[in-house]
Amino acid sequence: MSEIDALKDRLESLQAEALAAFAGAEDLNGLQGLRVHYLGKKGALTEVLKGVGKLAPADRPVIGKFVNQTKQALAVALDAVEAELAVKAKAARIEAERIDVTLSGRKSGSGALHPVQNGLDELTAIFSQMGFAVAEGPEIEDEFHNFDALNIPAEHPARAMHDTFFLKDLQGDDGQPMLLRTHTSPVQIRAMKRFLAESGEPPLAVVAPGRVYRCDYDVTHSPMFHQVEVFKVDRDVSLAHLKGVLQHFLSAYFEKEVAIRLRPHYFPFTEPSAEVDIGCVFCAGKGCRICKGSGWIEVLGSGMIHPNVLKSVGIDSEEFSGFAFGLGVERMVMLKKGIPDLRLFFENDVRFLSRMGVAK
Ligand code: DAH
């Protein structure tokens, strides 16, 4: 066989082999590999062209034309297969990314306010609307604010009733014992002092919500619970003002007109003092298990601020008087929502929280 025929043969079989390989390419990457293999600078076609130099000069243009035809045929085939594979690749991608819009969605549960937080917010809001300013005080308190300034001197029996957590390793500014506040009443002292420093003299009306601590735990006591303290100081504040505010507040909170009664009591920081009862919200005063047949439920402690308390912050008790009361938030929420056991608030059982929680 002449040199030129042998070359033609090789080109023909190369073309047949390449076309078969292109047709079998599985993806665009594979096809790119084949393009390089057959048409690349060091590819199979280049390899064949090396033989052209051995031909007689007259044969060279003949074979040159043949080579160009082969190149052309391969390029056309490559483009066609490439287009086909691109369509396939796109279809595969769309299939992989397909979203079944008929699949029903998964519900994402939304959180809710803890019933105690909600109670705090509700109670605070009622007093805000009545014009009381919201104040807070520290939970780590000193003996002066928690006891002495509230007319509970050392050795006073009321101190024993408070089951105080003392903080052994802490001391106040002047070497005072530090403790976890046992009630929100110390905010009376702090708010009065702050207020007097800022604006001189009463009137002042404050609502102070917050956490308090007592070393006590059973069905009706938790070592941490919440109180709201409310007080007002002005000229000529009387028990009638106290009773009016209580009547309005308790009816607003329980969302119905509730009966109230003040029973004489003793608190060191008020004189006179009274415990406040409401007509039982469960039996409307007829007498039931919850009010122990009395028709009344005790809800808070109150009174006229003791002159010694006013004196401890430098308010003239001859000129000014005030009322104060303090209530337990958990107890108020239990009464409003009919929750039987205080411990439910602190166990964080999701079934309880989702039933009693309040959507924001
Ligand atoms: N601080 C009292 C306690 O925790 C509650 C209280 C009673 C607050 C009478 C007052 C009040 O402001 O006047 O037991």
Short mmCIF file of C-alpha atoms and ligand atoms in Angstrom, two decimals:
data_model
loop_
_atom_site.label_atom_id
_atom_site.label_comp_id
_atom_site.label_asym_id
_atom_site.label_seq_id
_atom_site.Cartn_x
_atom_site.Cartn_y
_atom_site.Cartn_z
CA MET A 1 0.00 0.00 0.00
CA SER A 2 1.32 3.43 -0.88
CA GLU A 3 2.26 5.84 1.91
CA ILE A 4 -0.72 8.09 1.11
CA ASP A 5 -3.25 5.26 1.11
CA ALA A 6 -1.91 4.02 4.43
CA LEU A 7 -2.41 7.52 5.90
CA LYS A 8 -5.91 7.75 4.47
CA ASP A 9 -6.70 4.39 6.05
CA ARG A 10 -5.44 5.52 9.44
CA LEU A 11 -7.48 8.72 9.21
CA GLU A 12 -10.59 6.79 8.31
CA SER A 13 -10.29 4.33 11.16
CA LEU A 14 -9.41 7.19 13.53
CA GLN A 15 -12.58 8.98 12.49
CA ALA A 16 -14.71 5.87 12.94
CA GLU A 17 -13.19 5.20 16.35
CA ALA A 18 -13.65 8.83 17.45
CA LEU A 19 -17.28 9.02 16.34
CA ALA A 20 -18.07 5.81 18.24
CA ALA A 21 -16.30 7.16 21.32
CA PHE A 22 -18.24 10.46 21.13
CA ALA A 23 -21.53 8.62 20.84
CA GLY A 24 -20.68 6.64 23.96
CA ALA A 25 -19.72 9.67 26.09
CA GLU A 26 -21.72 9.70 29.32
CA ASP A 27 -21.42 13.33 30.25
CA LEU A 28 -19.95 16.69 29.25
CA ASN A 29 -16.80 16.09 31.23
CA GLY A 30 -16.15 12.81 29.50
CA LEU A 31 -16.79 14.43 26.13
CA GLN A 32 -14.28 17.18 26.88
CA GLY A 33 -11.71 14.48 27.61
CA LEU A 34 -12.38 12.91 24.22
CA ARG A 35 -12.08 16.28 22.46
CA VAL A 36 -8.61 16.67 23.92
CA HIS A 37 -7.72 13.07 23.16
CA TYR A 38 -8.58 13.29 19.45
CA LEU A 39 -8.24 16.99 18.52
CA GLY A 40 -5.86 18.33 21.15
CA LYS A 41 -2.33 19.58 20.41
CA LYS A 42 -0.89 16.23 21.44
CA GLY A 43 -3.97 14.34 20.30
CA ALA A 44 -4.43 11.39 17.96
CA LEU A 45 -4.99 13.52 14.86
CA THR A 46 -1.75 15.45 15.40
CA GLU A 47 -0.02 12.15 15.78
CA VAL A 48 -1.26 11.02 12.34
CA LEU A 49 -0.22 14.34 10.80
CA LYS A 50 3.35 13.62 11.72
CA GLY A 51 3.37 11.08 8.88
CA VAL A 52 2.58 13.82 6.30
CA GLY A 53 6.18 14.96 6.21
CA LYS A 54 7.20 11.59 4.73
CA LEU A 55 4.89 12.01 1.70
CA ALA A 56 5.95 13.17 -1.72
CA PRO A 57 5.33 16.97 -2.00
CA ALA A 58 2.61 16.40 -4.62
CA ASP A 59 0.60 14.19 -2.25
CA ARG A 60 0.69 16.59 0.64
CA PRO A 61 -2.22 18.89 -0.42
CA VAL A 62 -4.36 15.81 -1.09
CA ILE A 63 -3.85 14.42 2.35
CA GLY A 64 -4.16 17.93 3.82
CA LYS A 65 -7.68 18.18 2.44
CA PHE A 66 -8.48 14.75 3.84
CA VAL A 67 -7.21 15.75 7.28
CA ASN A 68 -9.35 18.89 7.23
CA GLN A 69 -12.43 16.87 6.34
CA THR A 70 -11.75 14.49 9.23
CA LYS A 71 -11.23 17.40 11.63
CA GLN A 72 -14.45 18.97 10.43
CA ALA A 73 -16.40 15.72 10.80
CA LEU A 74 -15.11 15.26 14.36
CA ALA A 75 -15.91 18.88 15.32
CA VAL A 76 -19.47 18.60 13.98
CA ALA A 77 -20.00 15.30 15.78
CA LEU A 78 -18.58 16.75 19.01
CA ASP A 79 -20.90 19.76 18.87
CA ALA A 80 -23.93 17.56 18.22
CA VAL A 81 -23.15 15.20 21.12
CA GLU A 82 -22.32 18.16 23.34
CA ALA A 83 -25.71 19.75 22.68
CA GLU A 84 -27.43 16.45 23.41
CA LEU A 85 -25.53 15.92 26.66
CA ALA A 86 -26.20 19.51 27.77
CA VAL A 87 -29.94 18.93 27.36
CA LYS A 88 -29.66 15.70 29.35
CA ALA A 89 -27.62 17.38 32.12
CA LYS A 90 -30.18 20.15 32.45
CA ALA A 91 -33.03 17.66 32.64
CA ALA A 92 -31.18 15.70 35.34
CA ARG A 93 -30.57 18.88 37.35
CA ILE A 94 -34.21 19.90 37.16
CA GLU A 95 -35.27 16.44 38.24
CA ALA A 96 -32.88 16.51 41.19
CA GLU A 97 -34.09 19.92 42.32
CA ARG A 98 -37.74 19.10 41.94
CA ILE A 99 -39.92 20.26 44.84
CA ASP A 100 -43.09 18.44 45.67
CA VAL A 101 -45.38 21.38 46.28
CA THR A 102 -48.22 19.07 47.25
CA LEU A 103 -46.31 17.82 50.33
CA SER A 104 -47.96 19.28 53.41
CA GLY A 105 -45.73 21.59 55.49
CA ARG A 106 -44.28 20.95 58.93
CA LYS A 107 -45.71 23.24 61.58
CA SER A 108 -43.14 25.25 63.50
CA GLY A 109 -44.41 25.73 67.04
CA SER A 110 -44.25 29.30 68.26
CA GLY A 111 -43.18 30.13 71.79
CA ALA A 112 -45.33 31.71 74.46
CA LEU A 113 -44.84 33.86 77.51
CA HIS A 114 -44.56 31.97 80.78
CA PRO A 115 -47.79 32.49 82.75
CA VAL A 116 -45.88 34.19 85.57
CA GLN A 117 -44.21 36.63 83.17
CA ASN A 118 -47.58 37.32 81.64
CA GLY A 119 -49.05 37.92 85.11
CA LEU A 120 -46.21 40.35 85.93
CA ASP A 121 -46.83 42.21 82.67
CA GLU A 122 -50.59 42.38 83.23
CA LEU A 123 -50.28 43.60 86.81
CA THR A 124 -47.62 46.18 85.94
CA ALA A 125 -49.69 47.45 83.01
CA ILE A 126 -52.75 48.06 85.17
CA PHE A 127 -50.73 50.31 87.50
CA SER A 128 -48.91 52.01 84.63
CA GLN A 129 -52.27 52.95 83.20
CA MET A 130 -53.22 54.44 86.58
CA GLY A 131 -50.13 56.67 86.43
CA PHE A 132 -47.71 54.68 88.62
CA ALA A 133 -44.10 54.78 87.44
CA VAL A 134 -42.33 51.41 87.05
CA ALA A 135 -39.22 50.95 89.23
CA GLU A 136 -36.86 48.08 89.91
CA GLY A 137 -34.34 47.31 92.61
CA PRO A 138 -31.52 44.80 93.07
CA GLU A 139 -32.24 41.17 93.98
CA ILE A 140 -29.03 41.12 96.04
CA GLU A 141 -29.93 43.58 98.75
CA ASP A 142 -28.40 44.84 102.00
CA GLU A 143 -29.88 44.50 105.45
CA PHE A 144 -30.64 48.21 105.66
CA HIS A 145 -32.97 48.32 102.64
CA ASN A 146 -34.56 44.91 103.18
CA PHE A 147 -35.18 45.36 106.92
CA ASP A 148 -33.93 48.38 108.90
CA ALA A 149 -35.29 51.12 106.66
CA LEU A 150 -38.62 49.30 106.59
CA ASN A 151 -38.90 49.59 110.36
CA ILE A 152 -37.75 46.01 110.96
CA PRO A 153 -34.75 46.50 113.26
CA ALA A 154 -32.36 43.69 114.24
CA GLU A 155 -33.96 41.25 116.70
CA HIS A 156 -37.42 42.20 115.37
CA PRO A 157 -39.48 38.97 115.25
CA ALA A 158 -40.57 39.80 111.67
CA ARG A 159 -37.03 39.06 110.49
CA ALA A 160 -37.40 35.44 111.55
CA MET A 161 -40.61 35.12 109.50
CA HIS A 162 -38.77 36.08 106.34
CA ASP A 163 -36.61 32.91 106.11
CA THR A 164 -33.81 34.96 104.65
CA PHE A 165 -31.01 33.66 102.43
CA PHE A 166 -27.94 35.53 103.70
CA LEU A 167 -24.94 35.79 101.39
CA LYS A 168 -22.13 34.77 103.72
CA ASP A 169 -19.27 35.79 101.46
CA LEU A 170 -20.61 39.23 100.56
CA GLN A 171 -20.52 42.45 102.50
CA GLY A 172 -22.19 45.75 101.70
CA ASP A 173 -20.45 49.13 101.45
CA ASP A 174 -20.39 49.77 105.18
CA GLY A 175 -19.76 46.15 106.17
CA GLN A 176 -23.47 45.32 106.19
CA PRO A 177 -24.66 41.74 105.74
CA MET A 178 -25.98 41.10 102.23
CA LEU A 179 -28.93 38.90 101.36
CA LEU A 180 -31.37 37.91 98.64
CA ARG A 181 -34.26 40.31 99.09
CA THR A 182 -37.18 38.62 100.80
CA HIS A 183 -39.75 41.04 99.38
CA THR A 184 -40.05 43.95 96.93
CA SER A 185 -40.69 46.45 99.75
CA PRO A 186 -37.00 47.59 99.75
CA VAL A 187 -37.75 49.14 96.35
CA GLN A 188 -39.96 51.60 98.29
CA ILE A 189 -36.82 52.87 100.00
CA ARG A 190 -34.65 52.90 96.89
CA ALA A 191 -37.31 54.54 94.71
CA MET A 192 -38.09 57.21 97.33
CA LYS A 193 -34.39 58.04 97.75
CA ARG A 194 -33.82 58.19 94.00
CA PHE A 195 -36.95 60.23 93.45
CA LEU A 196 -36.12 62.73 96.17
CA ALA A 197 -32.58 63.14 94.81
CA GLU A 198 -33.97 63.80 91.33
CA SER A 199 -37.06 65.89 91.83
CA GLY A 200 -37.16 67.05 95.40
CA GLU A 201 -40.45 66.17 96.98
CA PRO A 202 -43.56 64.00 96.63
CA PRO A 203 -46.00 63.21 95.04
CA LEU A 204 -44.62 59.95 93.83
CA ALA A 205 -46.44 56.80 92.76
CA VAL A 206 -44.49 53.65 91.95
CA VAL A 207 -45.09 50.05 90.89
CA ALA A 208 -42.15 47.70 91.43
CA PRO A 209 -42.36 44.16 90.01
CA GLY A 210 -39.62 41.60 90.63
CA ARG A 211 -38.17 38.37 91.99
CA VAL A 212 -37.89 37.67 95.69
CA TYR A 213 -36.35 34.79 97.67
CA ARG A 214 -37.19 32.88 100.82
CA CYS A 215 -35.73 29.70 102.23
CA ASP A 216 -38.99 27.77 102.04
CA TYR A 217 -40.39 25.03 99.81
CA ASP A 218 -43.71 23.19 99.84
CA VAL A 219 -47.04 23.12 97.96
CA THR A 220 -47.63 26.83 98.53
CA HIS A 221 -44.04 28.12 98.87
CA SER A 222 -41.16 28.32 96.43
CA PRO A 223 -37.65 29.60 97.32
CA MET A 224 -37.94 32.09 94.44
CA PHE A 225 -41.17 33.81 93.56
CA HIS A 226 -42.40 37.16 92.30
CA GLN A 227 -43.99 40.15 93.94
CA VAL A 228 -45.37 43.45 92.85
CA GLU A 229 -44.99 46.37 95.26
CA VAL A 230 -47.16 49.44 94.84
CA PHE A 231 -47.01 52.68 96.80
CA LYS A 232 -47.92 56.31 96.67
CA VAL A 233 -46.71 59.24 98.78
CA ASP A 234 -48.30 62.68 98.71
CA ARG A 235 -50.02 65.22 100.93
CA ASP A 236 -53.25 63.89 102.48
CA VAL A 237 -53.03 60.32 101.17
CA SER A 238 -55.54 58.28 103.14
CA LEU A 239 -56.86 54.75 103.55
CA ALA A 240 -59.70 55.73 101.24
CA HIS A 241 -57.16 56.22 98.41
CA LEU A 242 -55.68 52.81 99.18
CA LYS A 243 -59.09 51.18 99.08
CA GLY A 244 -60.06 52.95 95.86
CA VAL A 245 -56.87 51.88 94.08
CA LEU A 246 -57.28 48.29 95.33
CA GLN A 247 -60.90 48.13 94.21
CA HIS A 248 -60.05 49.40 90.75
CA PHE A 249 -56.96 47.24 90.36
CA LEU A 250 -58.49 43.96 91.58
CA SER A 251 -61.57 44.36 89.36
CA ALA A 252 -59.36 45.20 86.38
CA TYR A 253 -57.10 42.21 87.00
CA PHE A 254 -59.89 39.66 87.49
CA GLU A 255 -61.90 41.29 84.69
CA LYS A 256 -65.04 41.53 86.79
CA GLU A 257 -66.35 43.59 89.68
CA VAL A 258 -64.87 41.84 92.74
CA ALA A 259 -65.89 42.49 96.35
CA ILE A 260 -62.97 43.48 98.61
CA ARG A 261 -62.54 43.75 102.34
CA LEU A 262 -59.68 45.04 104.48
CA ARG A 263 -58.90 43.04 107.64
CA PRO A 264 -56.74 44.66 110.33
CA HIS A 265 -53.29 43.06 110.41
CA TYR A 266 -49.72 43.84 111.41
CA PHE A 267 -46.80 44.74 109.17
CA PRO A 268 -43.80 46.61 110.59
CA PHE A 269 -43.65 49.03 107.66
CA THR A 270 -47.30 50.13 107.66
CA GLU A 271 -49.56 51.63 110.30
CA PRO A 272 -52.41 50.86 110.24
CA SER A 273 -51.97 47.64 108.26
CA ALA A 274 -54.54 45.46 106.59
CA GLU A 275 -54.73 42.20 104.78
CA VAL A 276 -56.95 42.41 101.75
CA ASP A 277 -59.45 39.73 100.79
CA ILE A 278 -61.51 39.44 97.64
CA GLY A 279 -64.88 37.74 97.33
CA CYS A 280 -64.02 34.17 96.22
CA VAL A 281 -63.63 34.18 92.43
CA PHE A 282 -64.50 30.47 92.27
CA CYS A 283 -67.84 30.38 94.14
CA ALA A 284 -68.78 34.08 94.00
CA GLY A 285 -68.76 34.23 97.80
CA LYS A 286 -71.03 31.25 98.44
CA GLY A 287 -68.26 29.21 100.06
CA CYS A 288 -66.21 26.44 98.43
CA ARG A 289 -63.17 24.25 98.98
CA ILE A 290 -60.76 26.93 97.75
CA CYS A 291 -62.02 29.69 100.07
CA LYS A 292 -62.50 27.06 102.77
CA GLY A 293 -66.18 27.86 102.98
CA SER A 294 -65.57 31.49 103.99
CA GLY A 295 -66.45 33.11 100.66
CA TRP A 296 -63.26 35.23 100.90
CA ILE A 297 -59.72 34.77 99.62
CA GLU A 298 -56.71 36.67 100.95
CA VAL A 299 -54.76 38.32 98.15
CA LEU A 300 -52.32 40.89 99.54
CA GLY A 301 -50.89 42.91 102.41
CA SER A 302 -51.30 46.66 102.63
CA GLY A 303 -51.38 49.71 104.83
CA MET A 304 -50.43 53.33 105.38
CA ILE A 305 -46.65 53.74 105.16
CA HIS A 306 -45.20 53.88 108.68
CA PRO A 307 -43.79 57.30 109.63
CA ASN A 308 -40.46 55.61 110.44
CA VAL A 309 -40.18 54.42 106.82
CA LEU A 310 -40.75 57.95 105.50
CA LYS A 311 -38.24 59.26 108.05
CA SER A 312 -35.59 56.73 106.95
CA VAL A 313 -35.42 58.47 103.56
CA GLY A 314 -35.90 62.00 104.93
CA ILE A 315 -39.54 62.60 104.01
CA ASP A 316 -41.41 64.70 106.58
CA SER A 317 -44.13 62.39 107.88
CA GLU A 318 -46.03 65.36 109.33
CA GLU A 319 -46.48 66.82 105.88
CA PHE A 320 -46.68 63.69 103.73
CA SER A 321 -48.38 60.34 104.02
CA GLY A 322 -48.57 57.30 101.79
CA PHE A 323 -50.14 53.94 101.21
CA ALA A 324 -48.37 50.76 100.16
CA PHE A 325 -49.23 47.21 99.29
CA GLY A 326 -47.44 44.12 98.11
CA LEU A 327 -48.74 41.01 96.43
CA GLY A 328 -47.51 37.63 95.30
CA VAL A 329 -47.66 37.26 91.52
CA GLU A 330 -47.82 33.44 91.41
CA ARG A 331 -50.76 33.50 93.80
CA MET A 332 -52.60 36.07 91.68
CA VAL A 333 -52.05 34.01 88.51
CA MET A 334 -53.18 30.81 90.28
CA LEU A 335 -56.41 32.53 91.35
CA LYS A 336 -57.09 33.99 87.93
CA LYS A 337 -56.33 30.83 85.96
CA GLY A 338 -57.47 28.23 88.50
CA ILE A 339 -53.99 26.67 88.80
CA PRO A 340 -53.99 24.30 91.79
CA ASP A 341 -50.31 23.88 92.64
CA LEU A 342 -47.58 26.53 92.81
CA ARG A 343 -44.92 24.03 91.79
CA LEU A 344 -46.38 23.79 88.28
CA PHE A 345 -44.88 27.22 87.54
CA PHE A 346 -41.34 26.02 88.18
CA GLU A 347 -41.34 22.48 86.78
CA ASN A 348 -41.54 23.70 83.17
CA ASP A 349 -43.68 20.77 82.03
CA VAL A 350 -44.31 21.62 78.38
CA ARG A 351 -47.91 20.36 78.59
CA PHE A 352 -48.63 22.92 81.33
CA LEU A 353 -46.72 25.69 79.59
CA SER A 354 -48.43 25.22 76.24
CA ARG A 355 -51.86 25.15 77.91
CA MET A 356 -51.21 28.15 80.17
CA GLY A 357 -48.61 30.05 78.14
CA VAL A 358 -49.76 33.21 76.50
CA ALA A 359 -48.96 33.75 72.83
CA LYS A 360 -47.04 36.94 72.27
N1 DAH B 1 -43.59 42.95 101.98
C1 DAH B 1 -44.69 42.15 102.46
C2 DAH B 1 -44.33 40.69 102.33
O1 DAH B 1 -43.58 40.32 101.52
C3 DAH B 1 -45.92 42.43 101.68
C4 DAH B 1 -46.47 43.79 101.99
C5 DAH B 1 -47.36 43.97 103.00
C6 DAH B 1 -46.05 44.87 101.28
C7 DAH B 1 -47.90 45.20 103.30
C8 DAH B 1 -46.54 46.14 101.56
C9 DAH B 1 -47.47 46.27 102.58
O2 DAH B 1 -46.19 47.22 100.89
O3 DAH B 1 -47.96 47.51 102.86
O4 DAH B 1 -44.87 39.91 103.05
#
